[in-house]
Amino acid sequence: MENEYRVVYGDSGLYVLDTASWRTFRPVIDETKCVNCGTCLLYCPVCAVKKVDGRIQIDLSYCKGCGICRTECPKQAIMWVKEEE
Amino acid sequence: MNTVDFLNSREDLLSPGISACQGCMAELSLRVILKVLGEKTVLVVPPGCMAGAAVGGWNKSLGTKIPAAMPQLGNSASMLAGIKAAYDLVDPDVHCLAYAGDGGTADIGLQALSAAAERRDNIIYVCNDNEAYMNTGFQKSGTTPHGARTSTTPVGSVGRGKVNFKKDVPMMMAMQNTAYVATLTPAYMNDFVEKVQKAATIKDGLVYLHVLNPCPTGWGTKPENSIAYARAAVQSRYFLLYEYRNYEFTVSAPTKNIREPKDVTEFLQKQKRFAHLDEQDYEEVRRVVNSRWENLKKLAGL
Ligand SMILES: Cc1ncc(C[n+]2csc(CCOP(=O)(O)OP(=O)(O)O)c2C)c(N)n1
Ligand code: SF4
Ligand code: SF4
Ligand SMILES: [Mg+2]
């Protein structure tokens, strides 16, 4: 029987909103400019930026398209690409 | 380990999709605090933007991967003190964390907070200061700064924004000898993470962390500039970074290392809530900012 109220631990009962659908633009890393410093990782409010095997990657699954990563990147390595309808 | 690798290695304990606005610094700060404290944490989050964004739960589901509950707006500290007393019987190492707005802290929750600090309840109380009651439509709070336009301090033929000055809650908490007090803002992430790490080690009383979190929706700023505003707040000395413990004040590196402070207009300009301010108002802000800094220097023996 399903519980009326749950205390979640792990992913069961986790509230998840599709925030990627909010984006009008999406960040795309220009690999020729990125030095993998991770500044974008520090400041992304949704923790969409990960470092995998030393390389910075943006997971767009929940990225809200706020543009902070782009503003803060010291190498201007984040391109701003319009989302299509 | 540097801060980038440290944060990358830690689990994000919030849901990946919560309904905080684009560029919301309250969301970033909460994610980082939970990453540092880790999964042995329980959270209370009173009504406000973060609770509304689902951190406190919606429809029998929760926005956190750890236990979380929503107290009332005014009783976060006392409810958490009770939760802590219960956890102490089971596992005293569980961090009991409150993430409360400035309205819930500086105004309606102040008595409960001050009493918990006096009792030296070992809880971590974070004030998410976005300088107004944002979730209900930008009403003025005790920490709203002088001159700011809010829905209850309008600008028109009579009103010129908030008349009074920002209530200095971290200083109040220090003056009642709270076990550990620190001010933080996410633009200075090394400093931020270090202070939360230190908070986790304090076992002799209440921890009060006061976090300035720019709010693009309430402040009338562009989402992509949230970190830039947090940085400008520190660089103009509008927001002072420091710690207090055992009758000692320590000015934190980002504030201490400022050689040439930026003018306050660096922070105030281009925020819609300050758009009506003129040179005379700026002068007033400079005067307050300067007095606060002179006062902190004396307290810290600089
Ligand atoms: C006693 C009480 N009064 C009023 C409210 C309505 N209310 C819900 S959220 C909120 C705003 C809280 O502001 P703040 O604590 O600054 O958090 P923010 O929304 O800015 O994150 C208010 C006034 C309430 N829930 N309880
Ligand atoms: S646009 Fe905003 S949400 Fe998306 S990756 Fe950059 S900082 Fe994160
Ligand atoms: S109104 Fe401000 S504090 Fe509230 S969710 Fe939006 S940006 Fe965050
Ligand atoms: Mg608020």
Short mmCIF file of C-alpha atoms and ligand atoms in Angstrom, two decimals:
data_model
loop_
_atom_site.label_atom_id
_atom_site.label_comp_id
_atom_site.label_asym_id
_atom_site.label_seq_id
_atom_site.Cartn_x
_atom_site.Cartn_y
_atom_site.Cartn_z
CA MET A 1 0.00 0.00 0.00
CA GLU A 2 1.29 3.41 -0.86
CA ASN A 3 2.08 5.57 2.15
CA GLU A 4 0.11 8.74 2.61
CA TYR A 5 3.32 10.62 3.53
CA ARG A 6 6.85 9.68 2.78
CA VAL A 7 10.20 10.61 4.17
CA VAL A 8 12.33 10.30 1.11
CA TYR A 9 15.83 9.05 1.04
CA GLY A 10 17.29 8.59 -2.39
CA ASP A 11 15.13 9.07 -5.45
CA SER A 12 11.81 7.58 -4.32
CA GLY A 13 9.20 10.24 -3.81
CA LEU A 14 11.47 12.96 -5.14
CA TYR A 15 9.71 15.98 -6.60
CA VAL A 16 11.29 16.78 -9.96
CA LEU A 17 10.22 19.60 -12.25
CA ASP A 18 11.21 19.79 -15.92
CA THR A 19 13.15 23.05 -15.65
CA ALA A 20 14.96 22.49 -18.96
CA SER A 21 11.74 23.49 -20.72
CA TRP A 22 12.19 27.05 -19.37
CA ARG A 23 15.23 27.74 -21.54
CA THR A 24 15.20 30.15 -24.44
CA PHE A 25 18.94 29.81 -24.91
CA ARG A 26 21.30 27.02 -23.99
CA PRO A 27 24.96 27.11 -22.99
CA VAL A 28 27.40 25.22 -25.20
CA ILE A 29 31.05 24.92 -24.28
CA ASP A 30 33.55 25.96 -26.95
CA GLU A 31 36.15 23.22 -26.46
CA THR A 32 38.82 25.32 -28.17
CA LYS A 33 38.57 28.02 -25.48
CA CYS A 34 37.62 26.10 -22.32
CA VAL A 35 40.56 25.52 -19.94
CA ASN A 36 38.48 23.32 -17.57
CA CYS A 37 38.91 25.75 -14.67
CA GLY A 38 35.44 24.90 -13.33
CA THR A 39 34.27 28.47 -12.62
CA CYS A 40 30.91 27.58 -14.21
CA LEU A 41 30.68 24.51 -11.97
CA LEU A 42 31.08 26.67 -8.85
CA TYR A 43 28.28 29.04 -9.78
CA CYS A 44 25.63 27.06 -11.65
CA PRO A 45 22.54 27.36 -9.41
CA VAL A 46 21.16 23.98 -10.49
CA CYS A 47 24.47 22.09 -10.37
CA ALA A 48 24.16 21.24 -14.07
CA VAL A 49 27.90 21.52 -14.61
CA LYS A 50 30.03 18.45 -13.91
CA LYS A 51 33.69 17.62 -14.24
CA VAL A 52 34.19 14.20 -15.78
CA ASP A 53 37.71 12.86 -16.28
CA GLY A 54 39.10 16.36 -15.89
CA ARG A 55 36.79 17.90 -18.47
CA ILE A 56 33.92 20.32 -17.83
CA GLN A 57 30.54 19.23 -19.21
CA ILE A 58 27.11 20.82 -19.02
CA ASP A 59 24.19 18.46 -18.49
CA LEU A 60 21.23 20.20 -20.10
CA SER A 61 18.59 17.95 -18.46
CA TYR A 62 17.64 20.62 -15.86
CA CYS A 63 19.68 23.67 -16.97
CA LYS A 64 17.37 26.70 -16.70
CA GLY A 65 19.34 28.79 -19.17
CA CYS A 66 20.09 31.52 -16.63
CA GLY A 67 23.39 32.44 -18.28
CA ILE A 68 25.47 32.69 -15.10
CA CYS A 69 28.01 30.18 -16.40
CA ARG A 70 28.41 32.31 -19.53
CA THR A 71 28.79 35.61 -17.63
CA GLU A 72 31.29 34.19 -15.16
CA CYS A 73 33.47 32.18 -17.56
CA PRO A 74 36.89 33.90 -17.50
CA LYS A 75 37.69 32.65 -21.02
CA GLN A 76 34.39 33.50 -22.72
CA ALA A 77 34.23 29.83 -23.64
CA ILE A 78 30.48 29.41 -23.29
CA MET A 79 28.43 30.00 -26.42
CA TRP A 80 24.79 31.01 -26.21
CA VAL A 81 22.64 29.04 -28.63
CA LYS A 82 18.96 29.79 -29.24
CA GLU A 83 16.59 26.95 -28.46
CA GLU A 84 14.33 26.05 -31.38
CA GLU A 85 10.57 25.88 -30.81
CA MET B 1 41.40 19.42 -2.90
CA ASN B 2 40.34 22.64 -4.58
CA THR B 3 36.77 23.88 -4.28
CA VAL B 4 35.80 22.89 -7.83
CA ASP B 5 36.88 19.28 -7.37
CA PHE B 6 35.42 19.15 -3.87
CA LEU B 7 31.98 20.35 -4.97
CA ASN B 8 32.13 18.12 -8.04
CA SER B 9 32.78 15.12 -5.82
CA ARG B 10 29.84 15.80 -3.48
CA GLU B 11 26.31 14.56 -4.00
CA ASP B 12 23.66 17.16 -4.83
CA LEU B 13 21.01 16.45 -2.20
CA LEU B 14 18.31 18.62 -3.74
CA SER B 15 16.02 17.53 -6.53
CA PRO B 16 17.62 18.46 -9.87
CA GLY B 17 14.47 20.37 -10.87
CA ILE B 18 12.97 22.82 -8.40
CA SER B 19 10.93 25.86 -9.36
CA ALA B 20 13.26 28.62 -8.09
CA CYS B 21 13.66 31.38 -10.71
CA GLN B 22 16.47 31.43 -13.27
CA GLY B 23 19.61 32.76 -11.59
CA CYS B 24 18.27 32.34 -8.04
CA MET B 25 21.18 32.45 -5.57
CA ALA B 26 19.07 31.00 -2.75
CA GLU B 27 18.97 27.79 -4.78
CA LEU B 28 22.73 27.77 -5.37
CA SER B 29 23.55 28.44 -1.72
CA LEU B 30 21.24 25.70 -0.50
CA ARG B 31 22.69 23.16 -2.93
CA VAL B 32 26.22 24.00 -1.82
CA ILE B 33 25.38 23.92 1.90
CA LEU B 34 23.80 20.48 1.53
CA LYS B 35 26.75 19.24 -0.52
CA VAL B 36 29.11 20.28 2.28
CA LEU B 37 27.04 18.98 5.19
CA GLY B 38 26.27 15.70 3.42
CA GLU B 39 23.49 13.17 3.67
CA LYS B 40 23.48 12.96 7.47
CA THR B 41 21.46 16.15 7.57
CA VAL B 42 17.83 16.96 8.26
CA LEU B 43 16.36 20.21 7.04
CA VAL B 44 13.60 22.56 8.04
CA VAL B 45 12.59 25.19 5.53
CA PRO B 46 9.82 27.59 6.52
CA PRO B 47 7.38 29.21 4.08
CA GLY B 48 9.25 31.30 1.54
CA CYS B 49 10.74 30.87 -1.89
CA MET B 50 12.67 27.69 -1.14
CA ALA B 51 9.70 25.96 0.46
CA GLY B 52 7.55 27.18 -2.40
CA ALA B 53 10.08 25.85 -4.89
CA ALA B 54 9.30 22.37 -3.51
CA VAL B 55 12.18 21.99 -1.06
CA GLY B 56 9.57 21.65 1.67
CA GLY B 57 7.56 19.15 -0.38
CA TRP B 58 4.58 19.16 -2.72
CA ASN B 59 1.83 16.58 -3.08
CA LYS B 60 3.38 13.94 -0.85
CA SER B 61 6.76 14.25 -2.50
CA LEU B 62 9.83 16.18 -1.40
CA GLY B 63 12.37 18.34 -3.18
CA THR B 64 15.21 16.93 -1.09
CA LYS B 65 16.91 13.55 -0.88
CA ILE B 66 17.15 13.99 2.90
CA PRO B 67 14.33 14.34 5.41
CA ALA B 68 12.85 17.84 5.31
CA ALA B 69 9.90 19.53 6.93
CA MET B 70 8.20 22.90 6.78
CA PRO B 71 7.81 24.66 10.12
CA GLN B 72 5.77 27.83 10.39
CA LEU B 73 7.31 31.10 9.29
CA GLY B 74 8.16 32.13 12.84
CA ASN B 75 9.25 28.94 14.59
CA SER B 76 12.05 27.35 12.53
CA ALA B 77 14.61 27.57 15.32
CA SER B 78 12.37 26.19 18.05
CA MET B 79 11.03 23.37 15.89
CA LEU B 80 14.57 22.47 14.86
CA ALA B 81 15.75 22.59 18.46
CA GLY B 82 13.12 19.95 19.24
CA ILE B 83 14.18 17.85 16.27
CA LYS B 84 17.78 18.13 17.44
CA ALA B 85 16.87 17.00 20.96
CA ALA B 86 15.25 13.91 19.47
CA TYR B 87 18.18 13.17 17.15
CA ASP B 88 20.59 13.55 20.07
CA LEU B 89 19.04 10.39 21.53
CA VAL B 90 19.66 8.49 18.29
CA ASP B 91 22.71 10.02 16.62
CA PRO B 92 24.19 13.33 17.81
CA ASP B 93 26.22 13.64 14.59
CA VAL B 94 23.16 14.34 12.45
CA HIS B 95 23.27 17.98 11.30
CA CYS B 96 20.04 19.77 12.06
CA LEU B 97 19.77 22.57 9.51
CA ALA B 98 17.32 25.42 9.06
CA TYR B 99 17.25 27.36 5.79
CA ALA B 100 15.01 30.32 6.48
CA GLY B 101 14.36 33.55 4.61
CA ASP B 102 15.21 36.99 5.93
CA GLY B 103 11.55 37.67 6.69
CA GLY B 104 11.37 34.40 8.63
CA THR B 105 14.58 35.32 10.42
CA ALA B 106 14.94 39.07 10.96
CA ASP B 107 11.27 39.67 11.67
CA ILE B 108 8.91 36.91 12.65
CA GLY B 109 11.42 34.17 13.62
CA LEU B 110 13.83 36.34 15.59
CA GLN B 111 12.57 35.52 19.05
CA ALA B 112 12.72 31.76 18.46
CA LEU B 113 16.20 32.11 16.96
CA SER B 114 17.55 34.25 19.77
CA ALA B 115 16.16 31.88 22.40
CA ALA B 116 17.74 28.85 20.70
CA ALA B 117 21.08 30.67 20.61
CA GLU B 118 20.74 31.51 24.29
CA ARG B 119 20.01 27.86 25.12
CA ARG B 120 23.02 26.93 22.98
CA ASP B 121 20.98 24.42 21.01
CA ASN B 122 23.41 22.80 18.60
CA ILE B 123 21.62 23.57 15.35
CA ILE B 124 22.79 25.20 12.12
CA TYR B 125 20.54 28.10 11.27
CA VAL B 126 21.04 29.68 7.86
CA CYS B 127 19.40 32.97 6.98
CA ASN B 128 18.85 33.13 3.22
CA ASP B 129 18.88 36.92 2.90
CA ASN B 130 17.38 38.13 -0.36
CA GLU B 131 16.39 41.35 1.39
CA ALA B 132 12.58 41.07 1.25
CA TYR B 133 9.62 38.72 1.53
CA MET B 134 10.06 37.48 -2.02
CA ASN B 135 7.74 34.52 -2.24
CA THR B 136 4.65 36.60 -1.45
CA GLY B 137 5.49 39.44 -3.82
CA PHE B 138 8.46 41.50 -2.59
CA GLN B 139 7.26 43.01 0.67
CA LYS B 140 9.75 44.90 2.84
CA SER B 141 11.48 42.92 5.62
CA GLY B 142 13.80 43.93 8.46
CA THR B 143 16.80 43.26 6.23
CA THR B 144 15.53 45.23 3.23
CA PRO B 145 18.05 48.04 2.77
CA HIS B 146 17.31 51.74 3.04
CA GLY B 147 15.81 53.20 -0.11
CA ALA B 148 14.77 49.92 -1.70
CA ARG B 149 11.46 49.88 -3.52
CA THR B 150 9.26 46.98 -2.43
CA SER B 151 5.54 46.41 -2.78
CA THR B 152 5.03 47.79 0.75
CA THR B 153 7.58 50.62 0.40
CA PRO B 154 6.54 52.01 -2.99
CA VAL B 155 8.08 54.88 -4.89
CA GLY B 156 5.77 57.67 -6.00
CA SER B 157 4.86 61.25 -5.20
CA VAL B 158 5.28 60.55 -1.47
CA GLY B 159 7.18 57.29 -0.96
CA ARG B 160 10.87 56.88 -1.75
CA GLY B 161 11.36 53.23 -0.88
CA LYS B 162 12.19 51.87 2.57
CA VAL B 163 12.66 54.64 5.13
CA ASN B 164 14.56 52.68 7.78
CA PHE B 165 17.87 50.87 7.55
CA LYS B 166 18.81 47.22 7.22
CA LYS B 167 18.62 45.30 10.47
CA ASP B 168 22.04 43.79 11.14
CA VAL B 169 21.08 40.29 12.25
CA PRO B 170 24.53 38.63 12.18
CA MET B 171 25.84 41.42 14.43
CA MET B 172 22.92 40.90 16.80
CA MET B 173 23.68 37.19 16.92
CA ALA B 174 27.35 37.90 17.63
CA MET B 175 26.44 40.32 20.41
CA GLN B 176 24.54 37.60 22.22
CA ASN B 177 27.64 35.38 21.97
CA THR B 178 26.17 32.79 19.61
CA ALA B 179 28.58 29.85 19.33
CA TYR B 180 29.53 30.62 15.72
CA VAL B 181 28.39 33.41 13.43
CA ALA B 182 29.52 33.96 9.85
CA THR B 183 28.46 36.00 6.84
CA LEU B 184 28.67 34.43 3.39
CA THR B 185 27.79 35.04 -0.22
CA PRO B 186 28.16 32.56 -3.09
CA ALA B 187 30.40 34.78 -5.24
CA TYR B 188 33.24 33.83 -2.86
CA MET B 189 32.85 30.09 -3.01
CA ASN B 190 36.08 29.08 -1.22
CA ASP B 191 35.18 31.28 1.73
CA PHE B 192 31.58 29.99 1.57
CA VAL B 193 32.56 26.32 1.64
CA GLU B 194 35.13 26.83 4.42
CA LYS B 195 32.55 28.51 6.64
CA VAL B 196 29.99 25.74 6.15
CA GLN B 197 32.71 23.16 6.87
CA LYS B 198 33.57 25.01 10.06
CA ALA B 199 29.87 25.22 10.99
CA ALA B 200 29.70 21.42 10.79
CA THR B 201 32.44 21.10 13.45
CA ILE B 202 30.83 23.40 16.03
CA LYS B 203 29.35 21.32 18.85
CA ASP B 204 28.94 23.83 21.68
CA GLY B 205 25.96 25.84 20.56
CA LEU B 206 24.01 27.43 17.76
CA VAL B 207 25.57 28.23 14.40
CA TYR B 208 24.19 31.25 12.58
CA LEU B 209 25.15 31.68 8.92
CA HIS B 210 23.92 34.82 7.19
CA VAL B 211 24.00 34.42 3.41
CA LEU B 212 23.42 37.34 1.04
CA ASN B 213 21.62 35.77 -1.94
CA PRO B 214 20.89 38.06 -4.89
CA CYS B 215 17.35 37.56 -6.17
CA PRO B 216 16.96 38.61 -9.82
CA THR B 217 13.15 38.62 -9.68
CA GLY B 218 12.85 40.75 -6.56
CA TRP B 219 15.83 43.01 -7.16
CA GLY B 220 15.02 43.63 -10.80
CA THR B 221 18.33 42.35 -12.13
CA LYS B 222 19.28 40.04 -14.97
CA PRO B 223 19.57 36.37 -13.95
CA GLU B 224 23.01 36.05 -15.55
CA ASN B 225 24.36 38.80 -13.26
CA SER B 226 23.47 37.28 -9.89
CA ILE B 227 27.04 36.33 -9.02
CA ALA B 228 28.29 39.69 -10.27
CA TYR B 229 25.94 41.46 -7.83
CA ALA B 230 27.05 39.25 -4.96
CA ARG B 231 30.65 40.12 -5.81
CA ALA B 232 29.88 43.85 -6.09
CA ALA B 233 28.16 43.74 -2.69
CA VAL B 234 31.42 42.53 -1.14
CA GLN B 235 33.76 44.69 -3.20
CA SER B 236 31.81 47.85 -2.29
CA ARG B 237 31.70 46.78 1.38
CA TYR B 238 27.93 46.88 1.19
CA PHE B 239 28.11 43.31 2.57
CA LEU B 240 30.96 42.51 4.96
CA LEU B 241 32.37 39.00 5.18
CA TYR B 242 33.45 38.02 8.69
CA GLU B 243 33.25 35.38 11.40
CA TYR B 244 32.55 35.56 15.10
CA ARG B 245 33.50 32.95 17.70
CA ASN B 246 34.23 33.19 21.45
CA TYR B 247 34.26 36.99 21.63
CA GLU B 248 36.51 37.28 18.61
CA PHE B 249 35.68 38.81 15.25
CA THR B 250 37.71 37.80 12.19
CA VAL B 251 37.38 39.67 8.92
CA SER B 252 37.35 37.11 6.10
CA ALA B 253 39.90 37.18 3.28
CA PRO B 254 37.69 38.52 0.45
CA THR B 255 36.77 41.57 2.56
CA LYS B 256 40.16 41.93 4.23
CA ASN B 257 42.01 41.84 0.91
CA ILE B 258 40.08 44.70 -0.68
CA ARG B 259 42.66 47.33 -1.60
CA GLU B 260 40.43 49.89 -3.30
CA PRO B 261 36.76 49.38 -2.43
CA LYS B 262 34.35 49.88 -5.31
CA ASP B 263 31.81 52.63 -4.99
CA VAL B 264 28.39 51.49 -3.71
CA THR B 265 26.88 52.46 -7.06
CA GLU B 266 28.65 49.40 -8.47
CA PHE B 267 26.17 47.36 -6.45
CA LEU B 268 23.12 49.66 -6.46
CA GLN B 269 23.04 50.72 -10.07
CA LYS B 270 20.95 48.80 -12.58
CA GLN B 271 18.87 47.18 -9.83
CA LYS B 272 15.26 48.19 -10.49
CA ARG B 273 14.52 48.42 -6.77
CA PHE B 274 17.09 51.25 -6.50
CA ALA B 275 16.35 52.93 -9.85
CA HIS B 276 14.89 56.06 -8.19
CA LEU B 277 17.92 56.77 -5.98
CA ASP B 278 19.86 59.98 -6.61
CA GLU B 279 23.31 61.19 -5.57
CA GLN B 280 22.05 62.24 -2.13
CA ASP B 281 20.72 58.72 -1.52
CA TYR B 282 23.99 57.17 -2.68
CA GLU B 283 25.79 59.43 -0.19
CA GLU B 284 23.53 58.11 2.58
CA VAL B 285 24.32 54.51 1.61
CA ARG B 286 28.06 55.32 1.54
CA ARG B 287 27.79 56.77 5.04
CA VAL B 288 26.11 53.60 6.41
CA VAL B 289 28.48 51.26 4.59
CA ASN B 290 31.45 53.17 5.95
CA SER B 291 30.18 53.21 9.54
CA ARG B 292 29.58 49.46 9.45
CA TRP B 293 33.11 48.86 8.17
CA GLU B 294 34.68 51.16 10.77
CA ASN B 295 32.70 49.36 13.47
CA LEU B 296 33.78 45.91 12.25
CA LYS B 297 37.41 47.01 12.08
CA LYS B 298 37.27 48.09 15.73
CA LEU B 299 35.63 44.82 16.77
CA ALA B 300 38.21 42.78 14.86
CA GLY B 301 41.11 44.90 16.11
CA LEU B 302 42.18 45.91 12.59
C1 LIG C 1 2.85 33.73 10.09
C2 LIG C 1 2.85 33.83 8.61
N1 LIG C 1 2.68 35.05 8.04
C3 LIG C 1 2.70 35.16 6.70
C4 LIG C 1 2.90 34.06 5.90
C5 LIG C 1 2.89 34.21 4.40
N2 LIG C 1 4.20 34.02 3.82
C6 LIG C 1 4.55 32.86 3.22
S1 LIG C 1 6.06 32.89 2.53
C7 LIG C 1 6.28 34.49 3.01
C8 LIG C 1 7.54 35.24 2.63
C9 LIG C 1 8.70 34.90 3.48
O1 LIG C 1 9.76 35.78 3.18
P1 LIG C 1 11.24 35.36 3.52
O2 LIG C 1 11.29 34.72 4.85
O3 LIG C 1 12.13 36.53 3.34
O4 LIG C 1 11.58 34.24 2.44
P2 LIG C 1 11.70 34.40 0.85
O5 LIG C 1 10.34 34.18 0.28
O6 LIG C 1 12.21 35.77 0.55
O7 LIG C 1 12.66 33.33 0.43
C10 LIG C 1 5.16 34.97 3.70
C11 LIG C 1 5.01 36.34 4.23
C12 LIG C 1 3.07 32.81 6.54
N3 LIG C 1 3.28 31.69 5.84
N4 LIG C 1 3.03 32.74 7.89
S1 SF4 C 2 22.78 28.50 -18.04
FE1 SF4 C 2 22.50 28.61 -15.77
S2 SF4 C 2 21.50 26.66 -15.27
FE2 SF4 C 2 22.38 26.38 -17.32
S3 SF4 C 2 24.42 25.49 -16.97
FE3 SF4 C 2 24.69 27.74 -17.10
S4 SF4 C 2 24.62 28.41 -14.96
FE4 SF4 C 2 23.72 26.35 -15.00
S1 SF4 C 3 11.89 35.34 -6.18
FE1 SF4 C 3 14.08 35.52 -5.81
S2 SF4 C 3 14.57 34.19 -4.05
FE2 SF4 C 3 12.52 33.65 -4.83
S3 SF4 C 3 12.90 31.90 -6.23
FE3 SF4 C 3 12.91 33.79 -7.46
S4 SF4 C 3 15.05 34.47 -7.54
FE4 SF4 C 3 14.87 32.95 -5.88
MG MG C 4 13.43 36.94 1.74
#
